[in-house]
Tab-separated table of C-alpha atoms and ligand atoms in Angstrom:
chain	number	residue	atom	x	y	z
A	1	UNK	CA	-28.346	-7.204	-36.614
A	2	UNK	CA	-29.740	-6.481	-33.153
A	3	UNK	CA	-27.659	-4.135	-31.051
A	4	UNK	CA	-27.392	-4.205	-27.273
A	5	UNK	CA	-29.430	-1.338	-25.846
A	6	UNK	CA	-27.308	1.699	-25.018
A	7	UNK	CA	-28.678	1.690	-21.458
A	8	UNK	CA	-26.769	-1.556	-20.810
A	9	UNK	CA	-23.430	0.287	-20.996
A	10	UNK	CA	-23.624	2.098	-17.616
A	11	UNK	CA	-24.957	-1.083	-15.973
A	12	UNK	CA	-21.983	-3.090	-17.208
A	13	UNK	CA	-19.551	-0.317	-16.217
A	14	UNK	CA	-21.099	-0.158	-12.749
A	15	UNK	CA	-20.868	-3.952	-12.356
A	16	UNK	CA	-17.183	-3.833	-13.324
A	17	UNK	CA	-16.558	-1.022	-10.822
A	18	UNK	CA	-18.452	-2.710	-7.993
A	19	UNK	CA	-16.703	-6.059	-8.422
A	20	UNK	CA	-13.251	-4.742	-9.371
A	21	UNK	CA	-11.816	-5.085	-5.855
A	22	UNK	CA	-13.489	-8.406	-5.021
A	23	UNK	CA	-11.166	-11.244	-4.149
A	24	UNK	CA	-8.183	-8.881	-4.256
A	25	UNK	CA	-5.425	-9.711	-1.775
A	26	UNK	CA	-5.394	-6.008	-0.943
A	27	UNK	CA	-8.826	-5.136	0.346
A	28	UNK	CA	-9.740	-2.254	2.672
A	29	UNK	CA	-13.039	-4.019	3.392
A	30	UNK	CA	-11.315	-7.131	4.700
A	31	UNK	CA	-9.693	-5.584	7.788
A	32	UNK	CA	-7.240	-7.498	9.989
A	33	UNK	CA	-6.588	-4.967	12.749
A	34	UNK	CA	-8.543	-2.606	14.964
A	35	UNK	CA	-7.380	0.377	12.888
A	36	UNK	CA	-8.432	-1.210	9.600
A	37	UNK	CA	-11.780	-2.281	11.097
A	38	UNK	CA	-12.422	1.300	12.162
A	39	UNK	CA	-11.650	2.522	8.632
A	40	UNK	CA	-13.886	-0.167	7.093
A	41	UNK	CA	-16.812	0.651	9.401
A	42	UNK	CA	-16.372	4.367	8.670
A	43	UNK	CA	-16.499	3.509	4.964
A	44	UNK	CA	-19.653	1.405	5.341
A	45	UNK	CA	-21.389	4.105	7.404
A	46	UNK	CA	-20.472	6.739	4.836
A	47	UNK	CA	-21.728	4.482	2.045
A	48	UNK	CA	-25.043	3.901	3.831
A	49	UNK	CA	-25.405	7.620	4.623
A	50	UNK	CA	-24.655	8.704	1.078
A	51	UNK	CA	-26.948	5.988	-0.334
A	52	UNK	CA	-29.769	7.367	1.851
A	53	UNK	CA	-29.041	10.924	0.717
A	54	UNK	CA	-28.932	9.755	-2.892
A	55	UNK	CA	-32.303	7.979	-2.427
A	56	UNK	CA	-33.882	11.145	-1.018
A	57	UNK	CA	-32.546	13.231	-3.921
A	58	UNK	CA	-33.913	10.695	-6.427
A	59	UNK	CA	-37.317	10.787	-4.680
A	60	UNK	CA	-37.403	14.595	-4.836
A	61	UNK	CA	-36.373	14.450	-8.481
A	62	UNK	CA	-39.149	11.933	-9.210
A	63	UNK	CA	-41.634	14.191	-7.390
A	64	UNK	CA	-40.490	17.152	-9.479
A	65	UNK	CA	-40.955	15.118	-12.656
A	66	UNK	CA	-44.482	14.085	-11.640
A	67	UNK	CA	-45.342	17.745	-10.908
A	68	UNK	CA	-43.421	19.097	-13.882
A	69	UNK	CA	-46.418	21.075	-15.187
A	70	UNK	CA	-46.921	22.918	-11.886
A	71	UNK	CA	-44.113	25.390	-11.088
A	72	UNK	CA	-42.689	25.930	-7.591
A	73	UNK	CA	-42.041	23.815	-4.525
A	74	UNK	CA	-45.123	22.121	-2.967
A	75	UNK	CA	-46.752	24.507	-0.492
A	76	UNK	CA	-44.497	27.383	-1.576
A	77	UNK	CA	-45.751	29.946	-4.053
A	78	UNK	CA	-43.586	31.137	-6.903
A	79	UNK	CA	-41.526	34.188	-6.009
A	80	UNK	CA	-42.158	33.627	-2.311
A	81	UNK	CA	-39.325	34.360	0.190
A	82	UNK	CA	-39.876	30.778	1.350
A	83	UNK	CA	-38.680	29.568	-2.077
A	84	UNK	CA	-35.300	31.207	-1.425
A	85	UNK	CA	-35.343	29.581	2.030
A	86	UNK	CA	-35.776	26.148	0.440
A	87	UNK	CA	-32.812	26.738	-1.868
A	88	UNK	CA	-30.581	28.010	0.962
A	89	UNK	CA	-31.562	25.142	3.276
A	90	UNK	CA	-31.055	22.274	0.826
A	91	UNK	CA	-28.319	23.875	-1.261
A	92	UNK	CA	-26.194	25.449	1.471
A	93	UNK	CA	-27.131	24.781	5.097
A	94	UNK	CA	-27.608	20.990	4.938
A	95	UNK	CA	-24.455	20.346	2.832
A	96	UNK	CA	-22.366	22.503	5.232
A	97	UNK	CA	-23.653	20.612	8.262
A	98	UNK	CA	-23.282	17.170	6.636
A	99	UNK	CA	-19.778	17.783	5.237
A	100	UNK	CA	-18.426	19.392	8.429
A	101	UNK	CA	-19.842	16.525	10.520
A	102	UNK	CA	-18.270	13.972	8.177
A	103	UNK	CA	-14.933	15.783	8.341
A	104	UNK	CA	-15.012	15.895	12.146
A	105	UNK	CA	-16.242	12.343	12.664
A	106	UNK	CA	-13.768	10.794	10.212
A	107	UNK	CA	-10.863	12.664	11.820
A	108	UNK	CA	-11.944	11.625	15.313
A	109	UNK	CA	-12.120	7.986	14.120
A	110	UNK	CA	-8.717	8.204	12.437
A	111	UNK	CA	-6.951	9.846	15.373
A	112	UNK	CA	-8.570	7.563	17.956
A	113	UNK	CA	-8.214	4.210	16.192
A	114	UNK	CA	-5.418	4.361	13.644
A	115	UNK	CA	-2.646	6.388	15.302
A	116	UNK	CA	0.361	5.132	17.176
A	117	UNK	CA	-0.415	4.815	20.896
A	118	UNK	CA	0.975	7.713	22.929
A	119	UNK	CA	3.388	7.386	25.846
A	120	UNK	CA	0.414	7.393	28.239
A	121	UNK	CA	-1.135	4.290	26.604
A	122	UNK	CA	-1.354	0.992	28.472
A	123	UNK	CA	1.982	-0.896	28.239
A	124	UNK	CA	0.328	-3.667	26.194
A	125	UNK	CA	-0.727	-1.151	23.542
A	126	UNK	CA	2.662	0.509	23.111
A	127	UNK	CA	4.816	-0.501	20.112
A	128	UNK	CA	7.191	-3.389	20.867
A	129	UNK	CA	9.259	-2.929	17.746
A	130	UNK	CA	10.325	-0.130	15.416
A	131	UNK	CA	10.983	-0.643	11.718
A	132	UNK	CA	12.324	1.903	9.246
A	133	UNK	CA	10.941	1.815	5.729
A	134	UNK	CA	12.551	3.967	3.051
A	135	UNK	CA	10.796	4.582	-0.259
A	136	UNK	CA	12.813	4.442	-3.471
A	137	UNK	CA	11.764	4.618	-7.109
A	138	UNK	CA	10.357	1.898	-7.194
A	139	UNK	CA	11.019	-0.374	-4.236
A	140	UNK	CA	11.014	-0.419	-0.431
A	141	UNK	CA	14.083	-0.581	1.786
A	142	UNK	CA	13.355	-2.101	5.201
A	143	UNK	CA	15.631	-1.736	8.223
A	144	UNK	CA	15.368	-3.140	11.735
A	145	UNK	CA	17.058	-0.646	14.112
A	146	UNK	CA	19.313	-2.292	16.672
A	147	UNK	CA	20.158	-5.090	14.236
A	148	UNK	CA	22.178	-5.188	11.009
A	149	UNK	CA	19.140	-6.623	9.161
A	150	UNK	CA	18.250	-4.853	5.928
A	151	UNK	CA	15.801	-6.234	3.437
A	152	UNK	CA	13.580	-5.057	0.605
A	153	UNK	CA	9.923	-5.233	-0.381
A	154	UNK	CA	9.060	-7.891	2.216
A	155	UNK	CA	8.500	-6.735	5.775
A	156	UNK	CA	8.260	-9.260	8.570
A	157	UNK	CA	6.511	-8.355	11.821
A	158	UNK	CA	5.373	-10.436	14.775
A	159	UNK	CA	1.596	-11.049	14.698
A	160	UNK	CA	-0.606	-9.514	17.407
A	161	UNK	CA	2.168	-7.042	18.304
A	162	UNK	CA	2.014	-3.261	17.820
A	163	UNK	CA	4.850	-2.195	15.510
A	164	UNK	CA	5.946	1.375	14.884
A	165	UNK	CA	6.916	2.015	11.270
A	166	UNK	CA	9.013	5.128	10.629
A	167	UNK	CA	8.852	6.095	6.969
A	168	UNK	CA	11.223	8.191	4.865
A	169	UNK	CA	11.930	8.682	1.198
A	170	UNK	CA	15.201	8.605	-0.680
A	171	UNK	CA	13.832	10.502	-3.685
A	172	UNK	CA	10.262	11.628	-4.432
A	173	UNK	CA	7.038	11.379	-2.413
A	174	UNK	CA	5.711	7.832	-1.955
A	175	UNK	CA	2.938	6.572	0.286
A	176	UNK	CA	3.121	3.445	2.443
A	177	UNK	CA	-0.192	1.586	2.534
A	178	UNK	CA	-1.256	-1.846	3.758
A	179	UNK	CA	-5.041	-1.607	3.284
A	180	UNK	CA	-5.905	-4.587	5.493
A	181	UNK	CA	-3.828	-3.291	8.426
A	182	UNK	CA	-4.029	0.497	8.551
A	183	UNK	CA	-4.333	3.794	6.701
A	184	UNK	CA	-1.817	5.311	4.305
A	185	UNK	CA	1.163	7.320	5.429
A	186	UNK	CA	3.034	9.591	3.021
A	187	UNK	CA	6.813	9.444	2.692
A	188	UNK	CA	7.921	13.055	2.306
A	189	UNK	CA	11.465	14.277	1.523
A	190	UNK	CA	13.327	15.551	4.617
A	191	UNK	CA	10.562	14.410	6.929
A	192	UNK	CA	9.919	11.411	9.170
A	193	UNK	CA	6.380	10.100	9.407
A	194	UNK	CA	5.176	7.162	11.409
A	195	UNK	CA	2.326	4.710	11.339
A	196	UNK	CA	1.153	1.772	13.431
A	197	UNK	CA	1.224	-1.732	11.966
A	198	UNK	CA	-0.668	-4.435	13.771
A	199	UNK	CA	-2.021	-7.734	12.436
A	200	UNK	CA	-4.672	-9.731	14.307
A	201	UNK	CA	-3.480	-12.998	12.879
A	202	UNK	CA	-0.570	-14.665	11.168
A	203	UNK	CA	-0.668	-14.093	7.424
A	204	UNK	CA	0.625	-12.254	4.396
A	205	UNK	CA	-0.776	-8.794	3.711
A	206	UNK	CA	-0.153	-6.953	0.476
A	207	UNK	CA	0.902	-3.311	0.499
A	208	UNK	CA	1.193	-0.771	-2.256
A	209	UNK	CA	2.674	2.645	-2.926
A	210	UNK	CA	-0.309	4.991	-2.823
A	211	UNK	CA	1.191	8.190	-4.199
A	212	UNK	CA	2.090	8.525	-7.858
A	213	UNK	CA	5.878	8.510	-7.918
A	214	UNK	CA	6.854	7.874	-11.520
A	215	UNK	CA	6.619	5.405	-14.358
A	216	UNK	CA	6.592	2.262	-12.195
A	217	UNK	CA	4.423	3.533	-9.339
A	218	UNK	CA	1.948	0.704	-9.986
A	219	UNK	CA	4.732	-1.877	-9.630
A	220	UNK	CA	5.819	-0.613	-6.238
A	221	UNK	CA	4.222	-3.308	-4.120
A	222	UNK	CA	5.349	-5.085	-0.959
A	223	UNK	CA	4.272	-7.783	1.458
A	224	UNK	CA	3.893	-7.644	5.203
A	225	UNK	CA	4.375	-11.114	6.687
A	226	UNK	CA	2.861	-11.319	10.160
A	227	UNK	CA	4.690	-14.287	11.690
A	228	UNK	CA	4.191	-16.092	15.011
A	229	UNK	CA	6.554	-14.211	17.401
A	230	UNK	CA	9.050	-17.099	17.698
A	231	UNK	CA	9.263	-17.499	13.923
A	232	UNK	CA	9.699	-13.735	13.590
A	233	UNK	CA	12.625	-13.759	16.019
A	234	UNK	CA	14.236	-16.622	14.097
A	235	UNK	CA	13.724	-14.740	10.810
A	236	UNK	CA	15.265	-11.551	12.231
A	237	UNK	CA	18.249	-13.459	13.645
A	238	UNK	CA	18.911	-15.091	10.258
A	239	UNK	CA	18.349	-11.821	8.384
A	240	UNK	CA	20.932	-10.128	10.655
A	241	UNK	CA	23.626	-12.624	9.639
A	242	UNK	CA	26.148	-11.601	6.983
A	243	UNK	CA	26.667	-13.694	3.864
A	244	UNK	CA	29.355	-16.357	4.153
A	245	UNK	CA	30.887	-15.997	0.717
A	246	UNK	CA	31.467	-13.423	-2.005
A	247	UNK	CA	31.809	-13.890	-5.719
A	248	UNK	CA	34.052	-11.980	-8.088
A	249	UNK	CA	31.447	-11.348	-10.790
A	250	UNK	CA	29.073	-9.725	-8.276
A	251	UNK	CA	31.851	-7.568	-6.885
A	252	UNK	CA	32.858	-6.376	-10.357
A	253	UNK	CA	29.464	-5.916	-11.978
A	254	UNK	CA	26.866	-5.334	-9.221
A	255	UNK	CA	28.577	-3.822	-6.184
A	256	UNK	CA	28.395	-0.214	-7.365
A	257	UNK	CA	24.647	-0.391	-6.552
A	258	UNK	CA	24.002	-3.380	-4.271
A	259	UNK	CA	25.220	-4.503	-0.881
A	260	UNK	CA	25.783	-8.021	0.356
A	261	UNK	CA	26.703	-7.743	4.004
A	262	UNK	CA	29.834	-9.647	4.899
A	263	UNK	CA	31.378	-9.035	1.459
A	264	UNK	CA	33.143	-5.961	0.030
A	265	UNK	CA	29.835	-4.943	-1.678
A	266	UNK	CA	28.345	-2.172	0.463
A	267	UNK	CA	26.517	0.261	-1.827
A	268	UNK	CA	22.904	1.050	-1.027
A	269	UNK	CA	21.666	2.489	-4.320
A	270	UNK	CA	19.627	-0.664	-4.979
A	271	UNK	CA	18.209	-3.288	-2.627
A	272	UNK	CA	20.423	-5.110	-0.115
A	273	UNK	CA	20.762	-8.654	-1.474
A	274	UNK	CA	22.305	-10.399	1.559
A	275	UNK	CA	19.339	-12.770	1.884
A	276	UNK	CA	17.794	-12.368	-1.550
A	277	UNK	CA	16.943	-16.054	-1.937
A	278	UNK	CA	14.721	-15.952	1.149
A	279	UNK	CA	12.355	-13.461	-0.495
A	280	UNK	CA	9.308	-14.591	-2.444
A	281	UNK	CA	9.380	-11.918	-5.133
A	282	UNK	CA	11.631	-9.597	-7.122
A	283	UNK	CA	11.360	-5.960	-8.189
A	284	UNK	CA	8.685	-4.816	-5.707
A	285	UNK	CA	6.413	-7.890	-6.234
A	286	UNK	CA	6.640	-7.549	-10.013
A	287	UNK	CA	7.849	-11.126	-10.598
A	288	UNK	CA	8.213	-14.264	-8.471
A	289	UNK	CA	11.685	-15.008	-7.131
A	290	UNK	CA	12.618	-18.094	-9.135
A	291	UNK	CA	16.019	-18.836	-10.723
A	292	UNK	CA	14.504	-18.474	-14.231
A	293	UNK	CA	12.957	-15.105	-13.475
A	294	UNK	CA	16.068	-13.889	-11.670
A	295	UNK	CA	18.101	-14.800	-14.754
A	296	UNK	CA	15.683	-12.940	-17.054
A	297	UNK	CA	15.627	-9.978	-14.682
A	298	UNK	CA	19.435	-9.660	-14.619
A	299	UNK	CA	19.593	-10.051	-18.412
A	300	UNK	CA	17.104	-7.241	-19.043
A	301	UNK	CA	15.410	-5.583	-16.035
A	302	UNK	CA	13.586	-3.131	-18.309
A	303	UNK	CA	11.440	-5.827	-19.952
A	304	UNK	CA	9.502	-6.392	-16.715
A	305	UNK	CA	9.527	-2.891	-15.325
A	306	UNK	CA	10.332	-0.253	-17.953
A	307	UNK	CA	11.746	2.865	-16.320
A	308	UNK	CA	13.111	1.168	-13.209
A	309	UNK	CA	16.590	2.191	-12.079
A	310	UNK	CA	18.358	-1.087	-12.765
A	311	UNK	CA	20.221	-1.111	-16.079
A	312	UNK	CA	20.840	-4.095	-18.327
A	313	UNK	CA	24.583	-4.629	-17.902
A	314	UNK	CA	25.131	-6.675	-21.042
A	315	UNK	CA	26.470	-9.628	-19.046
A	316	UNK	CA	27.362	-12.839	-20.825
A	317	UNK	CA	25.214	-15.946	-20.269
A	318	UNK	CA	28.085	-17.491	-18.315
A	319	UNK	CA	28.320	-14.445	-16.022
A	320	UNK	CA	24.544	-14.445	-15.465
A	321	UNK	CA	24.537	-18.178	-14.678
A	322	UNK	CA	27.351	-17.646	-12.176
A	323	UNK	CA	25.503	-14.723	-10.563
A	324	UNK	CA	22.205	-16.600	-10.304
A	325	UNK	CA	23.947	-19.639	-8.799
A	326	UNK	CA	25.561	-17.357	-6.206
A	327	UNK	CA	22.428	-15.323	-5.411
A	328	UNK	CA	20.338	-18.486	-5.052
A	329	UNK	CA	22.594	-19.521	-2.151
A	330	UNK	CA	21.869	-16.310	-0.215
A	331	UNK	CA	19.085	-17.618	1.994
T	401	CUA	CU1	6.260	4.997	-4.970
T	401	CUA	CU2	4.206	5.446	-6.058
């Protein structure tokens, strides 16, 4: 039997690596804000620069192979002081200059283009809205200061409007990252960090926790919905409303962890469920928000997301059906 040549393995691995991010809804190279464009162009410039450097190194290596029977650097005799000069120049001086320049340039780009505008910025550039996002293992709590609105894993912002996001953590370190809109910002215990969110156009942008935070770090996703400003205001007004009815089974079985505003359930251990039915997904984008999935999730949350903080409560089918019917009304 003929075997594939061994040299094909790195080619295939490289192809997988190069195409792995293609078509992903979460793509740093598909920027939708000035900040993300700056990051993408920095990335492309660094790629081109490092490709050039790599090409030069390969050329030198090829030259060395061609001359492999003649010792020493061309034009430099063996043992010469100049030979040491060549080593110090290419091995020390050039890398120091290149790496320090890269460090400086990337920081200048980041500070200039991705930070929140300062108080001296033009009024049009200053944030029009502040949102608080709190990291939990393994979901995102989202609050809109000045309103009672609290939601989870799905952040709405007005499009083409600078938004200040203040980030905190309730437990371990997480990192808030919407690759198409801006850089990452870490959520550190006992510290408040902030980042600018801005979307050029209406759309849905996927975000992801970018700091390993435990077993379900990979399933700690969220969406940013950039809405037309009028639709955003309508969403926020509806999200600020309390629920109109409570149900006994929720109060007895779920209220030690979850809140539904307007009912006696006020705990904030798990996500606020006041408008659960208006969300598109459950469990930090792990599953779509459909009645079937919600039922399966309540029956056994660990099957979808092993290690998450929600326990299986051993509810009867009748209790689960009653809960799902109630939660589905919370739009
Ligand atoms: Cu939260 Cu990783």
